[in-house]
Coordinates of C-alpha atoms and ligand atoms in Angstrom, one line a residue:
M86 CA 26.2 -25.6 -16.7
N87 CA 25.7 -22.3 -14.8
D88 CA 25.5 -23.5 -11.2
L89 CA 23.0 -21.9 -8.9
A90 CA 24.6 -19.6 -6.3
I91 CA 22.8 -21.6 -3.6
H92 CA 24.8 -24.6 -4.8
G93 CA 28.1 -22.7 -4.7
G94 CA 28.0 -21.2 -8.2
R95 CA 28.6 -17.6 -9.1
P96 CA 25.7 -15.3 -8.3
V97 CA 24.1 -13.3 -11.1
R98 CA 24.9 -10.1 -9.1
D99 CA 27.8 -9.3 -6.7
T100 CA 25.6 -7.0 -4.5
L101 CA 22.0 -7.4 -3.3
L102 CA 19.3 -5.7 -5.3
P103 CA 16.5 -4.7 -2.9
Y104 CA 12.9 -5.3 -3.8
G105 CA 12.1 -1.6 -3.3
H106 CA 14.2 1.6 -2.6
Q107 CA 13.7 5.3 -2.4
S108 CA 15.2 7.8 -4.8
I109 CA 16.4 11.1 -3.1
D110 CA 18.0 13.8 -5.3
E111 CA 19.6 17.2 -4.6
E112 CA 16.2 19.0 -5.0
D113 CA 14.7 16.8 -2.3
I114 CA 17.6 17.6 0.0
Q115 CA 17.5 21.3 -0.6
A116 CA 13.7 21.4 0.0
V117 CA 14.2 19.8 3.4
V118 CA 17.2 22.1 4.3
K119 CA 15.1 25.2 3.4
V120 CA 12.4 24.1 6.0
L121 CA 15.1 23.4 8.6
R122 CA 16.2 27.0 8.2
S123 CA 12.7 28.3 8.6
D124 CA 10.5 29.1 11.7
W125 CA 8.3 26.0 11.4
I126 CA 9.7 22.5 11.5
T127 CA 6.6 20.7 12.8
T128 CA 3.1 21.2 11.5
G129 CA 3.3 24.6 9.7
P130 CA 2.7 26.0 6.3
T131 CA 4.5 23.3 4.3
V132 CA 2.1 20.7 5.6
G133 CA -0.7 22.7 4.1
E134 CA 1.1 23.1 0.8
F135 CA 1.8 19.4 0.6
E136 CA -1.9 18.6 1.4
E137 CA -3.1 21.0 -1.2
A138 CA -0.7 19.7 -3.9
F139 CA -1.6 16.1 -3.1
A140 CA -5.4 16.8 -3.2
G141 CA -4.9 18.5 -6.5
Y142 CA -2.9 15.6 -7.9
V143 CA -5.5 12.9 -7.0
G144 CA -8.4 15.2 -7.8
A145 CA -10.0 15.2 -4.2
R146 CA -11.4 18.1 -2.3
H147 CA -9.4 17.4 0.9
A148 CA -6.2 15.8 1.8
V149 CA -5.3 15.3 5.5
S150 CA -1.7 14.2 6.3
F151 CA -0.6 11.8 9.0
S152 CA 2.6 10.6 10.5
S153 CA 2.4 7.2 8.7
G154 CA 0.1 5.3 6.5
T155 CA -0.9 3.2 9.6
A156 CA -1.9 6.4 11.5
A157 CA -3.8 7.5 8.4
L158 CA -5.8 4.2 8.4
H159 CA -6.5 4.7 12.1
G160 CA -7.7 8.2 11.4
A161 CA -10.0 6.9 8.6
A162 CA -11.4 4.2 10.9
F163 CA -12.2 6.8 13.5
A164 CA -13.7 9.2 10.9
A165 CA -15.9 6.4 9.6
G166 CA -17.3 5.9 13.0
L167 CA -15.9 2.4 13.7
E168 CA -16.4 1.5 17.3
P169 CA -16.9 -1.7 19.4
A170 CA -19.7 -3.9 17.9
A171 CA -19.0 -2.6 14.4
E172 CA -17.6 -4.8 11.7
A173 CA -15.5 -3.8 8.8
I174 CA -14.8 -6.0 5.8
T175 CA -11.3 -6.2 4.3
T176 CA -9.0 -8.5 2.4
P177 CA -6.8 -11.1 4.0
L178 CA -4.0 -10.4 1.4
T179 CA -2.6 -7.2 2.7
F180 CA -0.2 -5.7 5.2
C181 CA -1.6 -6.2 8.7
A182 CA -2.1 -2.4 9.3
T183 CA -5.2 -2.5 7.1
A184 CA -7.0 -4.8 9.5
N185 CA -5.3 -3.5 12.6
C186 CA -6.9 0.0 12.2
V187 CA -10.3 -1.7 12.7
V188 CA -9.0 -3.4 15.9
Y189 CA -7.5 -0.1 17.2
Q190 CA -11.1 1.2 17.3
G191 CA -12.3 -1.9 19.2
A192 CA -14.3 -3.0 16.1
T193 CA -14.0 -6.4 14.3
P194 CA -12.3 -7.0 11.0
V195 CA -14.1 -9.5 8.8
F196 CA -12.2 -10.9 5.9
A197 CA -13.5 -11.6 2.4
D198 CA -11.5 -13.7 -0.1
V199 CA -9.7 -12.3 -3.1
C200 CA -10.2 -12.5 -6.9
T201 CA -8.0 -15.2 -8.4
D202 CA -6.5 -12.8 -11.0
T203 CA -5.7 -9.5 -9.3
L204 CA -5.7 -10.9 -5.8
N205 CA -7.8 -7.9 -4.8
I206 CA -10.9 -8.3 -2.6
D207 CA -13.8 -10.0 -4.5
P208 CA -16.9 -7.8 -4.3
Q209 CA -19.1 -10.9 -4.4
E210 CA -17.3 -12.2 -1.3
V211 CA -17.8 -8.8 0.3
A212 CA -21.5 -9.0 -0.3
R213 CA -21.7 -12.4 1.4
R214 CA -20.1 -11.0 4.6
I215 CA -22.3 -7.9 5.1
T216 CA -24.3 -8.1 8.4
T217 CA -26.4 -5.5 10.3
N218 CA -23.1 -4.7 12.2
T219 CA -21.1 -3.9 9.1
R220 CA -20.1 -0.2 8.9
A221 CA -17.2 -0.1 6.5
I222 CA -15.4 -1.8 3.6
L223 CA -11.6 -1.5 3.3
P224 CA -10.5 -2.6 -0.2
V225 CA -6.7 -2.6 -0.8
D226 CA -5.2 -1.8 -4.2
Y227 CA -2.9 -4.8 -4.1
A228 CA 0.6 -4.2 -5.6
G229 CA -0.8 -0.9 -7.2
H230 CA -3.7 -2.5 -9.1
P231 CA -6.9 -0.7 -8.1
A232 CA -9.5 -3.0 -6.5
D233 CA -12.9 -3.3 -8.4
L234 CA -14.3 -0.2 -6.7
D235 CA -17.6 0.3 -8.5
P236 CA -19.4 -2.8 -7.2
I237 CA -17.9 -2.1 -3.7
L238 CA -19.2 1.4 -3.8
D239 CA -22.6 0.1 -4.9
L240 CA -22.7 -2.3 -2.0
A241 CA -21.8 0.6 0.3
D242 CA -24.6 2.7 -1.1
R243 CA -27.1 0.0 -0.6
H244 CA -26.1 -0.8 3.0
N245 CA -25.0 2.7 4.1
L246 CA -21.4 1.8 4.6
V247 CA -18.2 3.9 4.3
V248 CA -15.5 2.8 1.8
I249 CA -12.0 3.3 3.1
E250 CA -9.7 2.4 0.2
D251 CA -6.2 1.4 1.3
A252 CA -4.2 2.8 -1.7
S253 CA -0.8 2.6 0.1
H254 CA 0.4 0.8 -3.1
A255 CA -1.6 2.8 -5.7
L256 CA -0.6 6.5 -5.8
G257 CA -1.0 7.5 -9.5
A258 CA -3.1 4.5 -10.5
D259 CA -6.4 4.9 -12.4
Y260 CA -9.7 3.0 -12.3
K261 CA -12.1 3.4 -15.3
G262 CA -10.4 6.7 -16.1
R263 CA -10.6 8.1 -12.6
R264 CA -7.6 8.6 -10.4
V265 CA -7.2 6.6 -7.2
G266 CA -7.8 9.0 -4.3
S267 CA -10.9 10.6 -5.9
I268 CA -13.1 7.6 -6.0
S269 CA -13.8 6.1 -2.5
H270 CA -15.3 7.9 0.5
M271 CA -11.8 8.0 2.0
T272 CA -8.5 6.9 0.4
V273 CA -5.4 6.2 2.4
F274 CA -1.8 6.5 1.1
S275 CA 1.6 5.7 2.7
F276 CA 4.9 7.5 2.2
H277 CA 7.1 4.8 3.5
P278 CA 10.4 4.7 1.6
V279 CA 9.5 1.8 -0.7
K280 CA 6.4 3.7 -1.9
H281 CA 6.1 6.0 -5.0
V282 CA 6.5 9.2 -2.9
T283 CA 8.4 9.1 0.4
T284 CA 8.5 11.4 3.4
G285 CA 10.5 8.9 5.5
E286 CA 7.4 8.0 7.4
G287 CA 4.1 9.6 6.5
G288 CA 0.6 9.1 5.2
M289 CA -2.4 10.9 3.8
V290 CA -6.2 10.5 3.6
T291 CA -8.1 12.1 0.7
T292 CA -11.8 12.7 0.7
D293 CA -14.5 14.9 -0.9
R294 CA -16.6 15.0 2.3
P295 CA -15.8 18.0 4.5
E296 CA -17.2 16.3 7.6
L297 CA -14.8 13.4 7.2
A298 CA -11.9 15.8 6.6
A299 CA -12.8 17.6 9.8
R300 CA -12.9 14.4 11.8
L301 CA -9.5 13.3 10.3
R302 CA -7.9 16.7 11.3
L303 CA -9.3 16.4 14.8
F304 CA -8.1 12.8 15.3
R305 CA -4.5 13.5 14.2
N306 CA -4.2 16.4 16.7
H307 CA -5.2 14.8 20.1
G308 CA -8.9 15.4 19.4
I309 CA -8.3 19.1 19.7
N310 CA -10.4 21.4 17.6
S311 CA -7.8 23.9 16.5
D312 CA -4.1 23.6 15.6
A313 CA -1.1 25.2 17.2
R314 CA -0.4 27.4 14.2
Q315 CA -3.9 28.7 14.0
S316 CA -3.9 29.5 17.7
Q317 CA -0.5 31.2 17.7
T318 CA -1.4 33.3 14.6
A319 CA -4.7 34.3 16.2
G320 CA -2.9 35.1 19.5
Q321 CA -5.3 32.7 21.3
W322 CA -4.7 30.2 24.2
Y323 CA -8.1 28.5 24.5
Y324 CA -8.8 25.2 22.8
E325 CA -11.0 22.2 23.5
M326 CA -10.3 18.5 23.3
V327 CA -13.6 17.1 22.0
A328 CA -12.7 13.5 21.2
L329 CA -9.9 11.1 22.0
G330 CA -7.3 11.6 19.4
Y331 CA -3.5 11.1 19.0
N332 CA -0.4 13.0 17.9
Y333 CA -0.4 11.7 14.4
R334 CA 0.8 14.9 12.8
L335 CA 3.2 15.1 9.8
T336 CA 6.0 17.6 10.1
D337 CA 7.0 20.4 7.8
I338 CA 10.3 18.7 7.3
A339 CA 8.7 15.6 6.0
S340 CA 6.1 17.6 3.9
A341 CA 8.9 19.5 2.2
L342 CA 10.3 16.1 1.1
G343 CA 6.9 15.0 0.1
L344 CA 6.3 18.1 -2.1
A345 CA 9.6 17.7 -3.9
Q346 CA 8.9 14.0 -4.4
L347 CA 5.4 14.6 -5.7
R348 CA 6.9 16.7 -8.6
K349 CA 8.7 13.6 -9.8
L350 CA 5.9 11.1 -9.4
E351 CA 4.7 11.1 -13.0
T352 CA 8.2 10.4 -14.4
N353 CA 8.7 7.7 -11.8
L354 CA 5.4 6.0 -12.7
V355 CA 6.4 5.9 -16.4
R356 CA 9.7 4.1 -15.3
R357 CA 7.7 1.6 -13.2
R358 CA 5.4 0.9 -16.2
Q359 CA 8.4 0.3 -18.4
I360 CA 9.9 -2.2 -16.0
A361 CA 6.5 -4.0 -15.7
R362 CA 6.4 -4.3 -19.5
L363 CA 9.9 -5.7 -19.7
Y364 CA 9.1 -8.2 -17.0
E365 CA 5.8 -9.1 -18.6
A366 CA 7.3 -9.6 -22.1
T367 CA 9.8 -12.1 -20.6
F368 CA 7.6 -13.9 -18.1
S369 CA 4.7 -14.4 -20.4
E370 CA 7.0 -16.7 -22.4
M371 CA 8.5 -18.5 -19.4
P372 CA 6.8 -21.7 -18.2
G373 CA 6.7 -21.9 -14.4
V374 CA 6.1 -18.2 -13.9
I375 CA 2.8 -16.3 -13.9
H376 CA 3.1 -12.5 -14.2
P377 CA 0.6 -10.2 -12.4
P378 CA -2.3 -9.1 -14.5
E379 CA -3.5 -5.5 -15.4
R380 CA -7.2 -5.5 -16.1
P381 CA -8.1 -3.4 -19.2
E382 CA -10.1 -0.8 -17.1
V383 CA -7.2 0.1 -14.9
T384 CA -3.7 1.6 -15.0
S385 CA -1.6 0.0 -12.2
A386 CA 0.8 2.1 -10.2
W387 CA 3.2 -0.9 -10.1
H388 CA 4.3 -0.6 -6.5
L389 CA 5.1 -4.3 -6.4
Y390 CA 5.7 -6.9 -9.0
P391 CA 4.4 -10.1 -7.4
I392 CA 4.8 -13.1 -9.7
R393 CA 3.2 -16.4 -8.9
L394 CA 5.0 -19.7 -9.3
D395 CA 3.2 -22.4 -11.3
L396 CA 4.0 -24.9 -8.6
P397 CA 2.8 -28.1 -10.4
A398 CA 5.3 -27.2 -13.2
L399 CA 8.2 -27.0 -10.7
R400 CA 10.2 -29.5 -8.6
F401 CA 10.6 -27.0 -5.7
C402 CA 8.3 -25.1 -3.4
R403 CA 8.2 -21.3 -3.0
A404 CA 10.6 -21.3 0.0
E405 CA 13.3 -23.1 -2.1
V406 CA 12.9 -20.8 -5.1
F407 CA 13.0 -17.8 -2.8
A408 CA 16.2 -18.9 -1.2
A409 CA 17.8 -19.6 -4.6
L410 CA 16.9 -16.1 -5.8
R411 CA 18.3 -14.5 -2.7
A412 CA 21.5 -16.4 -3.2
E413 CA 21.7 -14.8 -6.7
N414 CA 21.6 -11.5 -4.8
I415 CA 18.0 -10.7 -5.9
G416 CA 16.2 -9.1 -2.9
V417 CA 12.9 -10.9 -3.4
N418 CA 10.1 -10.6 -0.8
V419 CA 6.6 -12.0 -0.2
H420 CA 3.5 -9.9 -0.1
Y421 CA 1.7 -11.1 2.0
I422 CA 1.2 -13.6 4.8
P423 CA -2.6 -13.6 4.9
V424 CA -3.6 -11.4 7.9
H425 CA -5.8 -14.1 9.5
Q426 CA -2.9 -16.5 9.7
H427 CA -0.9 -14.2 12.0
P428 CA -0.8 -15.5 15.6
F429 CA -2.6 -12.4 16.9
Y430 CA -5.5 -12.9 14.6
R431 CA -5.6 -16.7 15.2
E432 CA -5.7 -16.1 19.0
R433 CA -8.0 -13.1 19.1
F434 CA -10.5 -14.2 16.4
G435 CA -10.1 -18.0 16.3
Y436 CA -8.9 -18.4 12.7
K437 CA -7.4 -21.8 12.0
G438 CA -6.4 -21.5 8.4
G439 CA -8.4 -22.7 5.5
E440 CA -11.0 -19.9 5.8
Y441 CA -9.8 -18.0 2.7
P442 CA -8.7 -20.6 0.2
R443 CA -7.8 -18.2 -2.7
A444 CA -5.7 -15.9 -0.6
E445 CA -4.0 -18.8 1.1
A446 CA -3.2 -20.6 -2.2
A447 CA -1.9 -17.4 -3.7
Y448 CA 0.3 -16.9 -0.6
D449 CA 2.0 -20.3 -1.2
S450 CA 3.1 -19.3 -4.7
L451 CA 3.9 -15.5 -4.4
I452 CA 7.3 -13.9 -4.8
S453 CA 7.7 -10.1 -5.2
L454 CA 10.5 -9.2 -7.6
P455 CA 12.4 -5.9 -7.3
M456 CA 10.3 -3.0 -8.6
F457 CA 11.3 0.6 -8.0
H458 CA 11.7 3.6 -10.3
G459 CA 15.5 3.9 -9.6
M460 CA 16.2 0.4 -11.1
T461 CA 18.7 0.6 -14.0
G462 CA 18.4 -1.5 -17.2
R463 CA 21.2 -3.7 -15.8
D464 CA 19.2 -4.3 -12.6
V465 CA 16.1 -5.3 -14.6
Q466 CA 18.2 -7.7 -16.7
D467 CA 19.8 -9.2 -13.6
V468 CA 16.3 -10.0 -12.2
I469 CA 15.3 -11.6 -15.5
D470 CA 18.5 -13.6 -15.8
S471 CA 18.2 -14.8 -12.2
I472 CA 14.6 -16.0 -12.7
D473 CA 15.6 -17.7 -15.9
K474 CA 18.5 -19.4 -14.2
V475 CA 16.5 -20.5 -11.1
I476 CA 13.2 -21.4 -12.7
G477 CA 15.0 -23.2 -15.5
Y478 CA 16.7 -25.4 -12.9
C479 CA 13.4 -25.9 -10.9
R480 CA 11.2 -26.9 -13.9
R481 CA 10.1 -30.5 -14.0
Ligands
PLP172 C1 -1.3 -2.1 2.1 C2 -0.6 -1.3 3.2 N1 -1.4 -0.7 4.1 C3 -0.8 0.1 5.1 C4 0.5 0.2 5.2 C5 1.1 1.0 6.3 O1 1.8 2.1 5.9 P1 3.0 2.8 6.8 O2 4.1 1.9 6.7 O3 3.2 4.1 6.1 O4 2.4 2.9 8.2 C6 1.4 -0.4 4.2 C7 2.8 -0.1 4.3 O5 3.6 -0.9 4.0 C8 0.8 -1.1 3.2 O6 1.5 -1.7 2.3

């Protein structure tokens, strides 16, 4: 009997395999070094080049970069006109930044429960939550699987709302043949190291609407209506601050990395899909484990690979399975603690738990397995062997 590592047996791996990891090659390094040797290291020409290339890739008219995905969400909340008294509807099953950007603007996030298959926001639940104060809907493309955007955009049309899609997980995903980034009124991306493209920290908002792009640019630059490079080039000193903004600018250093990374995105997406297929082929035959779905009308970007445990079929709860997998040196994670269950949201908005039964039930059974394009065949097999070992032991 192959003892579980948590019981003193030999772990499947000798070193920890993280759940996500960046890949940086020599081309990335040289691109950054080139900018370091140039005149502009903060917001200069490379930012513009990165924005243009990014807009071209997703098929949007405008791309506005930010210093993080969170800053990009904040910019989008500002551009959408969220202010005190406004409500914005989002999913509880996301990273807290999606809801926080609404709070930053003094507005109120309202949660709508998720679909039981994709764990994306359920458009019917969104419809139930719309009031006269609703101004925006923030769907999240959970794990890289696009939310059901058409019914959400229909609701937005009917109620005059802005759709801010949080596509932090979904760079390169498609929905009904359209690329994520070209569908919603604004789409937000993150370039955190575990994402498909990294700039260290960084983010982007894409939009087809010039007035939204202008508000985004204003917001990331203190609310000032010109940028330093424009002024310097034009030999001008005068500028006006016309709204309260922030310094949320991305640097040329980061943008050089982003540009070099973007060139490898398609290859990396292919690798992520391969890994997802290998996992799916195994887990669809393994009682006790439910693999994430991919609806026929979408192509997921496979940022995460969140399996669900079939808890009635197992003798142990998620925390125990999680600890056993960690002991095998598999760097599992959990995405996400539903946002309304965090102490800040409980205290500020009075949530008690039980309000969003589908998201809460999903949370109890979720475990994210390692998923990143740099994983080797050996890494993938180690994950499969560990799940087989641990779930085999846990099955009733
Ligand atoms: C769904 C979601 N939204 C927003 C963010 C925030 O992005 P960043 O870390 O770039 O600020 C993340 C990052 O992990 C995320 O996963």
